[in-house]
Amino acid sequence: MTGVLPEVPLETSVPVGRIGEGRIDLREGEGIRQRAARGTIVNAAFNVGIQLLGLLRGFVVAGFLAASQYGVYGLLIITLGTLLWLGQVGIDDKYIQQDHPDQEAAFQIAFTLQCMLAGLFVLIIVVAVPLFALAYGQSDIIAPGYVLAAAMPAVALQTPFWIFQRRMNFARQRKLQVIDPIVAFVLTVALAVAGLGFWALVLGGVAGSYAAAIVAVRASPYRIRFRYEPGTLREYTRFSWPLFMGSVNAVLIAQIPILIAQRSLGIAAVGAITLAGTISLYANRVDEIVTGTIYPAVCAAKERTDLLVESFTKTNRLALLWGVPFGAAAVLFGPDLIHFLLGERWHLAIVLIQIMGLSAGLNQIGFNWTAFYRALGNTRPIAIASAVMLIAVMAIAVPLLLTDGLRGYATGIAAATGFAIVARVYYLARLFALRTVVVNSALAFGPTVLALPAVLAVRWLAVGQRSGLQALAEVCLFVAIAGIATLLSERELLREFVGYIRPRTRPVPS
């Protein structure tokens, strides 16, 4: 190990049995690996359920709204989404990472800082919403924007959810958090039926936030009060400002190409970029869920270099086993998605779906690296890596967008992703041996390498016009070969993961 990781010999490092002691709520006979594996399932189920409920909510309400009304709400969500994205400054990450001797005091300090941030963002929204309204030429978003700003105090009052995340009590955390989407769904649909238009979405969202806030305050293990200790703001700022800069860079990476595409290529190009981006985001779903789940465990084990290596290699390979086949499938079946499902009006998105899908799959290489740097309290590399991606997008993707349209933009994004991966691997090599990172990533490509030639051979042997049935058969073939190869090549990893989830009748090592 070099550079960032603490140089602690394994024989004198923290014993396995003490990992998470006094920090994570472990039941009798349960280890931190078991809690992380089960937490992954809980978080995955929660995220899938929330997305389905949100999708259903959107479809149901759309039936009661005119397209123009829904468009106003869409602009409002884009506006506030951009502002709230910038608000992800990592106070929750720092709270989970800290080792304060008085955890009630630590929570109250984090709660105080979150309330200060919420108050600041109320002021920012009050100023920014009219400016966005002027830019979009839609003054209708001002009043509902101010109403949504009133939900910021409710966001601050949901800080107790962080306690359960730090303790890796994910079942309790998600059981409480589900109140928000359920209340929002029921009230939104009721108000839409009553004829309130897009105000149904606004009021339903605010009500859901306050319902979750009430539940969070009632369930908090610690007292809700303001507290501050000298030096705390400096400590949190040192940890959080690189994460804030990373959020700024992410907003610029997303927004600038959209604005340029709208002005140079038209609104259809924006739709194509949005569609391709939505599809490619699914390549990141597994890693986002796994990384969010293991982060408290990584914080608890940050003095054990062997456990950090183990957690990185196993979790990143699990994500790669999903991301790499997904990227390859985007290349193989992207045209079929357009021709047989979405229709030829989306033909301009084919190249985008293929290249951006492949880029998203490759982007899984070391994708969870930020969890380890955050756990070690060194967040500066996260800002630097995001700046590398931003510079690459501005220097490569944007010029190619102007000269070669959507194909050029997709090519530029692929190149920028390559630079981001190089930066990421550089910082990973400072934590772990470079050979560990390379070999771990290469192993995950095996199942896809086997599945690709089989599909291509079927296509080469096929005669006549390509049909939807043939495309479906190829998808099944690809999934079958990649799935079987994964079960054979990763059977030990998968067996271990399943073993952590399966109920046990006797205690297991921590």
Short mmCIF file of C-alpha atoms in Angstrom, two decimals:
data_model
loop_
_atom_site.label_atom_id
_atom_site.label_comp_id
_atom_site.label_asym_id
_atom_site.label_seq_id
_atom_site.Cartn_x
_atom_site.Cartn_y
_atom_site.Cartn_z
CA MET A 1 0.00 0.00 0.00
CA THR A 2 1.24 3.50 -0.73
CA GLY A 3 0.33 7.07 -0.10
CA VAL A 4 -3.08 7.52 1.48
CA LEU A 5 -3.91 4.33 3.35
CA PRO A 6 -2.68 4.13 6.94
CA GLU A 7 0.43 1.96 7.16
CA VAL A 8 -0.86 -0.45 9.82
CA PRO A 9 0.64 -3.97 9.84
CA LEU A 10 -2.12 -6.55 9.68
CA GLU A 11 -0.98 -8.29 12.84
CA THR A 12 -1.31 -5.05 14.85
CA SER A 13 -4.33 -3.56 13.11
CA VAL A 14 -7.87 -3.45 14.48
CA PRO A 15 -9.13 -7.02 15.09
CA VAL A 16 -11.93 -8.18 12.81
CA GLY A 17 -14.21 -8.83 15.75
CA ARG A 18 -14.01 -5.17 16.80
CA ILE A 19 -14.80 -3.67 13.40
CA GLY A 20 -17.88 -1.49 13.83
CA GLU A 21 -18.06 -2.12 17.59
CA GLY A 22 -20.10 0.67 19.18
CA ARG A 23 -20.76 2.14 15.74
CA ILE A 24 -22.90 -0.35 13.80
CA ASP A 25 -26.03 -2.10 15.12
CA LEU A 26 -25.00 -5.75 14.69
CA ARG A 27 -27.29 -8.48 15.96
CA GLU A 28 -26.05 -11.55 17.81
CA GLY A 29 -23.93 -13.67 15.46
CA GLU A 30 -24.06 -11.08 12.66
CA GLY A 31 -20.92 -9.67 11.04
CA ILE A 32 -20.32 -6.47 9.15
CA ARG A 33 -20.17 -8.38 5.85
CA GLN A 34 -23.59 -9.88 6.48
CA ARG A 35 -25.02 -6.47 7.33
CA ALA A 36 -23.55 -4.94 4.16
CA ALA A 37 -24.87 -7.73 1.93
CA ARG A 38 -28.35 -7.61 3.40
CA GLY A 39 -28.30 -3.82 3.30
CA THR A 40 -27.57 -3.99 -0.42
CA ILE A 41 -30.74 -6.01 -0.96
CA VAL A 42 -32.79 -3.63 1.21
CA ASN A 43 -31.47 -0.54 -0.57
CA ALA A 44 -31.94 -2.09 -4.00
CA ALA A 45 -35.55 -3.01 -3.23
CA PHE A 46 -36.20 0.47 -1.83
CA ASN A 47 -34.74 2.24 -4.87
CA VAL A 48 -36.62 0.05 -7.33
CA GLY A 49 -39.87 0.57 -5.44
CA ILE A 50 -39.41 4.35 -5.23
CA GLN A 51 -38.64 4.61 -8.94
CA LEU A 52 -41.70 2.55 -9.86
CA LEU A 53 -43.92 4.62 -7.55
CA GLY A 54 -42.54 7.84 -9.01
CA LEU A 55 -43.08 6.56 -12.53
CA LEU A 56 -46.66 5.54 -11.71
CA ARG A 57 -47.29 8.91 -10.08
CA GLY A 58 -46.08 10.72 -13.18
CA PHE A 59 -48.23 8.66 -15.53
CA VAL A 60 -51.38 8.94 -13.39
CA VAL A 61 -51.08 12.70 -12.93
CA ALA A 62 -50.23 13.21 -16.60
CA GLY A 63 -53.70 11.91 -17.40
CA PHE A 64 -55.23 14.88 -15.56
CA LEU A 65 -52.86 17.58 -16.84
CA ALA A 66 -52.40 19.32 -20.14
CA ALA A 67 -48.97 18.96 -21.76
CA SER A 68 -48.27 22.64 -21.11
CA GLN A 69 -49.00 22.23 -17.38
CA TYR A 70 -46.74 19.20 -17.16
CA GLY A 71 -44.08 21.14 -19.05
CA VAL A 72 -44.17 23.93 -16.44
CA TYR A 73 -43.64 21.36 -13.70
CA GLY A 74 -40.80 19.83 -15.71
CA LEU A 75 -39.02 23.19 -15.94
CA LEU A 76 -39.55 23.67 -12.22
CA ILE A 77 -38.01 20.29 -11.42
CA ILE A 78 -35.03 20.99 -13.68
CA THR A 79 -34.51 24.34 -11.96
CA LEU A 80 -34.74 23.07 -8.39
CA GLY A 81 -32.96 19.84 -9.27
CA THR A 82 -29.95 21.82 -10.47
CA LEU A 83 -29.91 23.94 -7.31
CA LEU A 84 -30.34 20.95 -4.97
CA TRP A 85 -27.65 19.04 -6.85
CA LEU A 86 -25.29 21.88 -5.94
CA GLY A 87 -26.49 21.53 -2.36
CA GLN A 88 -24.99 18.05 -2.02
CA VAL A 89 -21.97 19.29 -0.10
CA GLY A 90 -21.33 16.10 1.87
CA ILE A 91 -22.45 17.00 5.39
CA ASP A 92 -24.07 13.56 5.62
CA ASP A 93 -20.89 11.88 4.34
CA LYS A 94 -18.79 13.67 6.94
CA TYR A 95 -21.22 12.77 9.72
CA ILE A 96 -21.01 9.09 8.76
CA GLN A 97 -17.21 9.29 8.52
CA GLN A 98 -16.54 11.07 11.86
CA ASP A 99 -15.41 9.39 15.09
CA HIS A 100 -16.54 11.95 17.68
CA PRO A 101 -16.40 10.58 21.26
CA ASP A 102 -19.93 11.89 21.93
CA GLN A 103 -22.16 10.70 19.12
CA GLU A 104 -25.19 12.67 20.29
CA ALA A 105 -23.10 15.83 20.11
CA ALA A 106 -21.79 14.80 16.67
CA PHE A 107 -25.33 14.38 15.39
CA GLN A 108 -26.47 17.72 16.82
CA ILE A 109 -23.50 19.47 15.18
CA ALA A 110 -24.35 17.89 11.82
CA PHE A 111 -28.02 18.81 12.29
CA THR A 112 -27.04 22.42 13.02
CA LEU A 113 -24.90 22.65 9.89
CA GLN A 114 -27.64 21.05 7.78
CA CYS A 115 -30.15 23.61 9.08
CA MET A 116 -27.75 26.42 8.18
CA LEU A 117 -27.37 24.96 4.70
CA ALA A 118 -31.15 24.62 4.31
CA GLY A 119 -31.62 28.27 5.29
CA LEU A 120 -28.97 29.32 2.80
CA PHE A 121 -30.66 27.39 0.01
CA VAL A 122 -34.04 28.93 0.77
CA LEU A 123 -32.43 32.30 0.05
CA ILE A 124 -30.70 30.95 -3.07
CA ILE A 125 -33.98 29.53 -4.41
CA VAL A 126 -35.81 32.80 -3.72
CA VAL A 127 -33.23 34.65 -5.81
CA ALA A 128 -32.59 32.00 -8.48
CA VAL A 129 -36.14 30.95 -9.39
CA PRO A 130 -37.05 34.33 -10.96
CA LEU A 131 -33.77 34.25 -12.90
CA PHE A 132 -34.54 30.77 -14.25
CA ALA A 133 -38.07 31.95 -15.05
CA LEU A 134 -36.59 34.82 -17.05
CA ALA A 135 -34.18 32.49 -18.86
CA TYR A 136 -36.95 30.03 -19.75
CA GLY A 137 -39.54 32.73 -20.43
CA GLN A 138 -41.93 31.01 -17.98
CA SER A 139 -43.05 33.20 -15.09
CA ASP A 140 -45.47 30.42 -14.04
CA ILE A 141 -42.67 28.60 -12.22
CA ILE A 142 -42.06 31.38 -9.68
CA ALA A 143 -44.96 30.83 -7.28
CA PRO A 144 -44.70 27.00 -7.14
CA GLY A 145 -40.91 27.37 -6.88
CA TYR A 146 -41.32 29.42 -3.73
CA VAL A 147 -43.74 26.85 -2.32
CA LEU A 148 -41.22 24.05 -2.94
CA ALA A 149 -38.56 26.18 -1.26
CA ALA A 150 -40.69 25.91 1.87
CA ALA A 151 -39.81 22.19 1.94
CA MET A 152 -36.14 22.92 2.75
CA PRO A 153 -36.72 23.00 6.55
CA ALA A 154 -38.34 19.56 6.21
CA VAL A 155 -35.19 18.31 4.47
CA ALA A 156 -33.10 19.50 7.42
CA LEU A 157 -35.46 17.80 9.88
CA GLN A 158 -34.86 14.49 8.09
CA THR A 159 -31.25 14.50 9.33
CA PRO A 160 -31.99 11.68 11.87
CA PHE A 161 -32.12 9.28 8.93
CA TRP A 162 -28.32 9.65 8.79
CA ILE A 163 -28.04 8.00 12.21
CA PHE A 164 -29.56 4.78 10.91
CA GLN A 165 -27.36 4.89 7.81
CA ARG A 166 -24.21 5.34 9.90
CA ARG A 167 -25.26 2.37 12.03
CA MET A 168 -26.02 0.41 8.84
CA ASN A 169 -29.57 -0.11 10.09
CA PHE A 170 -30.87 0.14 6.54
CA ALA A 171 -34.14 -1.68 7.14
CA ARG A 172 -35.13 0.88 9.78
CA GLN A 173 -33.94 3.81 7.66
CA ARG A 174 -35.84 2.76 4.53
CA LYS A 175 -38.98 1.84 6.49
CA LEU A 176 -39.11 5.43 7.75
CA GLN A 177 -38.11 7.07 4.47
CA VAL A 178 -40.86 5.31 2.51
CA ILE A 179 -43.40 7.64 4.19
CA ASP A 180 -42.37 10.50 1.90
CA PRO A 181 -43.15 8.90 -1.49
CA ILE A 182 -46.32 7.22 -0.24
CA VAL A 183 -47.80 10.45 1.15
CA ALA A 184 -46.68 12.37 -1.95
CA PHE A 185 -48.27 9.78 -4.25
CA VAL A 186 -51.63 9.62 -2.47
CA LEU A 187 -52.00 13.37 -2.01
CA THR A 188 -50.78 14.22 -5.52
CA VAL A 189 -53.25 11.88 -7.18
CA ALA A 190 -56.11 13.14 -4.95
CA LEU A 191 -55.34 16.79 -5.73
CA ALA A 192 -54.94 16.06 -9.45
CA VAL A 193 -58.37 14.39 -9.50
CA ALA A 194 -59.72 17.49 -7.69
CA GLY A 195 -58.46 19.61 -10.58
CA LEU A 196 -55.50 21.45 -9.07
CA GLY A 197 -53.28 20.92 -12.12
CA PHE A 198 -49.50 21.00 -11.62
CA TRP A 199 -50.11 22.36 -8.09
CA ALA A 200 -51.04 18.78 -7.20
CA LEU A 201 -47.44 17.73 -7.83
CA VAL A 202 -46.05 20.71 -5.92
CA LEU A 203 -48.26 20.37 -2.84
CA GLY A 204 -47.95 16.57 -2.82
CA GLY A 205 -44.17 16.81 -2.84
CA VAL A 206 -44.07 19.33 0.01
CA ALA A 207 -46.52 17.27 2.08
CA GLY A 208 -44.42 14.14 1.58
CA SER A 209 -41.27 15.96 2.76
CA TYR A 210 -42.94 17.18 5.96
CA ALA A 211 -44.50 13.78 6.66
CA ALA A 212 -41.03 12.21 6.46
CA ALA A 213 -39.63 15.01 8.66
CA ILE A 214 -42.21 14.30 11.39
CA VAL A 215 -41.42 10.58 11.29
CA ALA A 216 -37.67 11.25 11.38
CA VAL A 217 -37.88 13.56 14.40
CA ARG A 218 -40.08 11.09 16.32
CA ALA A 219 -37.73 8.18 15.54
CA SER A 220 -34.47 10.02 16.27
CA PRO A 221 -32.34 8.21 18.87
CA TYR A 222 -30.78 11.55 19.80
CA ARG A 223 -32.35 14.82 20.95
CA ILE A 224 -33.00 17.42 18.26
CA ARG A 225 -31.15 20.58 19.27
CA PHE A 226 -28.63 23.05 17.94
CA ARG A 227 -24.99 22.61 18.94
CA TYR A 228 -21.69 23.96 17.72
CA GLU A 229 -18.08 23.31 18.71
CA PRO A 230 -15.10 25.50 17.75
CA GLY A 231 -13.34 24.23 14.65
CA THR A 232 -16.31 22.16 13.49
CA LEU A 233 -17.18 24.40 10.55
CA ARG A 234 -13.56 24.34 9.36
CA GLU A 235 -13.45 20.54 9.65
CA TYR A 236 -16.69 20.06 7.71
CA THR A 237 -15.67 22.67 5.14
CA ARG A 238 -12.32 20.99 4.51
CA PHE A 239 -14.14 17.71 3.93
CA SER A 240 -17.07 19.10 1.94
CA TRP A 241 -15.77 21.78 -0.41
CA PRO A 242 -14.24 19.25 -2.87
CA LEU A 243 -17.57 17.42 -2.94
CA PHE A 244 -19.33 20.72 -3.65
CA MET A 245 -16.90 21.41 -6.50
CA GLY A 246 -17.61 17.92 -7.80
CA SER A 247 -21.33 18.73 -7.83
CA VAL A 248 -20.65 22.02 -9.66
CA ASN A 249 -18.60 20.18 -12.27
CA ALA A 250 -21.33 17.56 -12.68
CA VAL A 251 -23.96 20.27 -13.24
CA LEU A 252 -21.78 21.95 -15.87
CA ILE A 253 -21.08 18.63 -17.61
CA ALA A 254 -24.81 17.97 -17.83
CA GLN A 255 -26.12 21.46 -18.59
CA ILE A 256 -23.65 23.07 -21.01
CA PRO A 257 -23.91 20.44 -23.79
CA ILE A 258 -27.72 20.52 -23.42
CA LEU A 259 -27.83 24.30 -23.89
CA ILE A 260 -25.47 24.16 -26.87
CA ALA A 261 -27.39 21.28 -28.46
CA GLN A 262 -30.68 23.17 -28.04
CA ARG A 263 -29.31 26.26 -29.79
CA SER A 264 -27.31 24.55 -32.53
CA LEU A 265 -29.29 21.36 -33.28
CA GLY A 266 -32.79 21.98 -31.92
CA ILE A 267 -34.99 20.55 -29.21
CA ALA A 268 -35.06 17.07 -30.82
CA ALA A 269 -31.33 16.73 -30.20
CA VAL A 270 -31.89 17.58 -26.54
CA GLY A 271 -34.51 14.82 -26.38
CA ALA A 272 -32.05 12.33 -27.91
CA ILE A 273 -29.32 13.25 -25.41
CA THR A 274 -31.80 12.98 -22.54
CA LEU A 275 -33.02 9.56 -23.70
CA ALA A 276 -29.50 8.19 -24.12
CA GLY A 277 -28.49 9.60 -20.76
CA THR A 278 -31.50 8.04 -19.05
CA ILE A 279 -30.67 4.62 -20.50
CA SER A 280 -26.96 4.82 -19.69
CA LEU A 281 -27.71 5.82 -16.09
CA TYR A 282 -28.97 2.30 -15.45
CA ALA A 283 -25.40 1.05 -15.86
CA ASN A 284 -24.58 2.94 -12.67
CA ARG A 285 -27.52 1.73 -10.58
CA VAL A 286 -25.88 -1.34 -9.05
CA ASP A 287 -22.68 0.47 -8.15
CA GLU A 288 -24.51 3.44 -6.66
CA ILE A 289 -26.55 1.12 -4.44
CA VAL A 290 -23.57 -0.99 -3.39
CA THR A 291 -21.30 2.02 -2.80
CA GLY A 292 -23.91 3.80 -0.69
CA THR A 293 -24.42 0.64 1.35
CA ILE A 294 -20.77 -0.16 2.07
CA TYR A 295 -19.70 3.44 2.80
CA PRO A 296 -20.51 3.24 6.56
CA ALA A 297 -18.70 -0.12 6.70
CA VAL A 298 -15.66 1.33 4.94
CA CYS A 299 -15.65 4.20 7.45
CA ALA A 300 -15.77 1.68 10.30
CA ALA A 301 -12.90 -0.35 8.82
CA LYS A 302 -10.70 2.50 7.55
CA GLU A 303 -7.78 1.36 9.74
CA ARG A 304 -7.82 -2.15 8.25
CA THR A 305 -6.00 -2.04 4.91
CA ASP A 306 -6.77 -5.68 4.15
CA LEU A 307 -10.52 -5.14 4.57
CA LEU A 308 -10.42 -2.03 2.39
CA VAL A 309 -8.79 -4.01 -0.41
CA GLU A 310 -11.32 -6.81 -0.01
CA SER A 311 -14.32 -4.48 0.00
CA PHE A 312 -13.09 -2.60 -3.07
CA THR A 313 -12.32 -5.66 -5.19
CA LYS A 314 -15.49 -7.57 -4.37
CA THR A 315 -17.99 -4.71 -4.60
CA ASN A 316 -16.51 -3.19 -7.73
CA ARG A 317 -16.47 -6.57 -9.46
CA LEU A 318 -20.13 -7.08 -8.58
CA ALA A 319 -20.92 -3.74 -10.22
CA LEU A 320 -18.78 -4.55 -13.26
CA LEU A 321 -20.62 -7.85 -13.72
CA TRP A 322 -23.72 -5.73 -14.36
CA GLY A 323 -22.21 -2.64 -15.99
CA VAL A 324 -20.02 -4.28 -18.63
CA PRO A 325 -22.76 -6.53 -20.11
CA PHE A 326 -25.14 -3.57 -20.00
CA GLY A 327 -22.72 -1.45 -22.02
CA ALA A 328 -22.19 -4.22 -24.55
CA ALA A 329 -25.95 -4.76 -24.81
CA ALA A 330 -26.42 -1.03 -25.55
CA VAL A 331 -24.08 -1.38 -28.53
CA LEU A 332 -25.67 -4.60 -29.78
CA PHE A 333 -29.33 -3.83 -29.23
CA GLY A 334 -29.55 -0.03 -29.22
CA PRO A 335 -30.80 0.02 -32.85
CA ASP A 336 -33.38 -2.67 -32.04
CA LEU A 337 -34.68 -0.59 -29.15
CA ILE A 338 -35.41 2.22 -31.59
CA HIS A 339 -36.66 0.19 -34.55
CA PHE A 340 -38.96 -2.20 -32.68
CA LEU A 341 -40.03 -0.27 -29.55
CA LEU A 342 -39.60 3.50 -29.61
CA GLY A 343 -40.10 4.12 -33.32
CA GLU A 344 -38.10 5.68 -36.12
CA ARG A 345 -38.68 9.21 -34.84
CA TRP A 346 -35.90 8.42 -32.34
CA HIS A 347 -33.49 7.27 -35.04
CA LEU A 348 -31.10 10.14 -34.29
CA ALA A 349 -30.54 8.70 -30.79
CA ILE A 350 -29.15 5.33 -31.93
CA VAL A 351 -25.49 6.31 -32.02
CA LEU A 352 -25.86 8.17 -28.74
CA ILE A 353 -27.41 5.15 -27.02
CA GLN A 354 -24.67 2.86 -28.30
CA ILE A 355 -21.65 4.99 -27.48
CA MET A 356 -22.93 6.47 -24.23
CA GLY A 357 -24.15 3.05 -23.07
CA LEU A 358 -20.73 1.54 -23.74
CA SER A 359 -19.04 4.46 -21.99
CA ALA A 360 -21.29 4.02 -18.98
CA GLY A 361 -20.40 0.33 -18.80
CA LEU A 362 -16.65 1.02 -18.93
CA ASN A 363 -17.14 3.80 -16.40
CA GLN A 364 -17.83 1.10 -13.78
CA ILE A 365 -14.08 0.48 -13.57
CA GLY A 366 -13.23 1.65 -10.07
CA PHE A 367 -16.54 3.53 -9.88
CA ASN A 368 -16.78 3.13 -6.08
CA TRP A 369 -13.37 4.72 -5.43
CA THR A 370 -14.90 7.85 -3.87
CA ALA A 371 -16.25 5.86 -0.91
CA PHE A 372 -12.71 5.01 0.17
CA TYR A 373 -11.33 8.53 -0.15
CA ARG A 374 -14.35 9.93 1.70
CA ALA A 375 -13.89 7.34 4.46
CA LEU A 376 -10.25 8.39 4.84
CA GLY A 377 -11.27 12.06 4.98
CA ASN A 378 -9.32 12.97 1.83
CA THR A 379 -11.90 14.34 -0.62
CA ARG A 380 -9.63 16.61 -2.69
CA PRO A 381 -8.92 13.90 -5.33
CA ILE A 382 -12.69 13.66 -5.96
CA ALA A 383 -12.78 17.32 -6.99
CA ILE A 384 -9.68 16.92 -9.17
CA ALA A 385 -11.06 13.88 -10.98
CA SER A 386 -14.37 15.62 -11.66
CA ALA A 387 -12.45 18.65 -12.99
CA VAL A 388 -10.59 16.34 -15.39
CA MET A 389 -13.92 15.09 -16.72
CA LEU A 390 -15.25 18.65 -17.08
CA ILE A 391 -12.16 19.84 -18.95
CA ALA A 392 -12.32 16.83 -21.26
CA VAL A 393 -16.01 17.43 -22.00
CA MET A 394 -15.42 21.12 -22.74
CA ALA A 395 -12.29 20.47 -24.82
CA ILE A 396 -13.49 17.40 -26.76
CA ALA A 397 -17.23 16.70 -26.53
CA VAL A 398 -18.49 20.27 -26.98
CA PRO A 399 -16.36 21.08 -30.07
CA LEU A 400 -17.32 17.73 -31.63
CA LEU A 401 -20.98 18.48 -30.88
CA LEU A 402 -20.68 21.71 -32.88
CA THR A 403 -18.78 20.15 -35.80
CA ASP A 404 -20.24 16.64 -36.04
CA GLY A 405 -23.60 16.82 -34.23
CA LEU A 406 -24.81 14.07 -31.93
CA ARG A 407 -22.34 11.49 -33.21
CA GLY A 408 -19.50 13.86 -32.39
CA TYR A 409 -20.93 14.55 -28.95
CA ALA A 410 -21.20 10.83 -28.18
CA THR A 411 -17.61 10.27 -29.33
CA GLY A 412 -16.46 13.17 -27.18
CA ILE A 413 -18.25 11.83 -24.11
CA ALA A 414 -16.56 8.46 -24.66
CA ALA A 415 -13.16 10.15 -24.84
CA ALA A 416 -13.89 12.25 -21.75
CA THR A 417 -14.93 9.11 -19.89
CA GLY A 418 -11.59 7.59 -20.82
CA PHE A 419 -9.74 10.52 -19.25
CA ALA A 420 -11.92 10.24 -16.14
CA ILE A 421 -11.10 6.54 -15.82
CA VAL A 422 -7.38 7.27 -16.12
CA ALA A 423 -7.61 9.88 -13.35
CA ARG A 424 -9.61 7.47 -11.20
CA VAL A 425 -7.13 4.62 -11.69
CA TYR A 426 -4.27 6.98 -10.82
CA TYR A 427 -5.83 7.73 -7.45
CA LEU A 428 -6.82 4.11 -6.90
CA ALA A 429 -3.18 3.13 -7.46
CA ARG A 430 -2.29 5.38 -4.53
CA LEU A 431 -4.64 3.36 -2.32
CA PHE A 432 -4.20 -0.14 -3.68
CA ALA A 433 -1.67 -1.88 -5.90
CA LEU A 434 -2.25 -0.99 -9.56
CA ARG A 435 -2.18 -4.69 -10.45
CA THR A 436 -5.10 -5.26 -8.04
CA VAL A 437 -7.21 -2.64 -9.82
CA VAL A 438 -6.36 -3.85 -13.34
CA VAL A 439 -6.76 -7.58 -12.69
CA ASN A 440 -10.01 -7.08 -10.75
CA SER A 441 -11.50 -5.08 -13.64
CA ALA A 442 -10.27 -7.47 -16.32
CA LEU A 443 -11.88 -10.48 -14.65
CA ALA A 444 -15.31 -8.90 -14.97
CA PHE A 445 -15.06 -8.65 -18.78
CA GLY A 446 -14.89 -12.43 -19.29
CA PRO A 447 -18.65 -13.22 -19.49
CA THR A 448 -19.27 -10.40 -21.96
CA VAL A 449 -16.34 -11.43 -24.14
CA LEU A 450 -17.92 -14.88 -24.45
CA ALA A 451 -21.45 -13.61 -25.16
CA LEU A 452 -20.55 -11.07 -27.87
CA PRO A 453 -19.20 -13.49 -30.53
CA ALA A 454 -22.21 -15.78 -30.14
CA VAL A 455 -24.68 -12.96 -30.88
CA LEU A 456 -22.59 -11.65 -33.77
CA ALA A 457 -22.38 -15.18 -35.24
CA VAL A 458 -26.17 -15.55 -35.11
CA ARG A 459 -26.56 -12.23 -36.91
CA TRP A 460 -24.07 -13.22 -39.58
CA LEU A 461 -25.86 -16.54 -40.20
CA ALA A 462 -29.34 -15.01 -40.24
CA VAL A 463 -31.11 -14.58 -43.58
CA GLY A 464 -33.93 -12.29 -44.60
CA GLN A 465 -35.11 -9.08 -43.04
CA ARG A 466 -34.34 -8.63 -39.36
CA SER A 467 -37.44 -8.99 -37.16
CA GLY A 468 -38.35 -8.16 -33.60
CA LEU A 469 -38.53 -11.87 -32.78
CA GLN A 470 -34.95 -12.34 -33.97
CA ALA A 471 -33.83 -9.39 -31.87
CA LEU A 472 -35.57 -10.85 -28.80
CA ALA A 473 -33.93 -14.23 -29.40
CA GLU A 474 -30.51 -12.55 -29.59
CA VAL A 475 -31.17 -10.71 -26.33
CA CYS A 476 -32.07 -14.00 -24.65
CA LEU A 477 -28.94 -15.65 -26.07
CA PHE A 478 -26.74 -12.80 -24.85
CA VAL A 479 -28.26 -12.85 -21.37
CA ALA A 480 -28.06 -16.66 -21.14
CA ILE A 481 -24.39 -16.91 -22.15
CA ALA A 482 -23.29 -13.94 -20.06
CA GLY A 483 -25.33 -15.21 -17.10
CA ILE A 484 -23.99 -18.78 -17.26
CA ALA A 485 -20.42 -17.54 -17.71
CA THR A 486 -20.85 -15.25 -14.72
CA LEU A 487 -22.17 -18.09 -12.55
CA LEU A 488 -19.21 -20.27 -13.53
CA SER A 489 -16.42 -17.70 -13.35
CA GLU A 490 -17.68 -15.85 -10.26
CA ARG A 491 -19.30 -18.72 -8.39
CA GLU A 492 -17.13 -18.19 -5.29
CA LEU A 493 -17.96 -14.48 -5.10
CA LEU A 494 -21.66 -15.07 -5.73
CA ARG A 495 -21.78 -17.97 -3.25
CA GLU A 496 -20.17 -15.78 -0.62
CA PHE A 497 -22.65 -12.96 -1.25
CA VAL A 498 -25.64 -15.33 -1.09
CA GLY A 499 -24.22 -16.86 2.07
CA TYR A 500 -24.23 -13.49 3.79
CA ILE A 501 -27.89 -12.98 2.90
CA ARG A 502 -29.11 -16.46 3.82
CA PRO A 503 -30.35 -16.78 7.43
CA ARG A 504 -27.97 -18.69 9.67
CA THR A 505 -28.70 -20.85 12.68
CA ARG A 506 -25.37 -20.29 14.40
CA PRO A 507 -23.09 -17.30 14.95
CA VAL A 508 -20.64 -16.32 12.23
CA PRO A 509 -17.35 -14.40 12.51
CA SER A 510 -17.57 -10.62 12.27
#
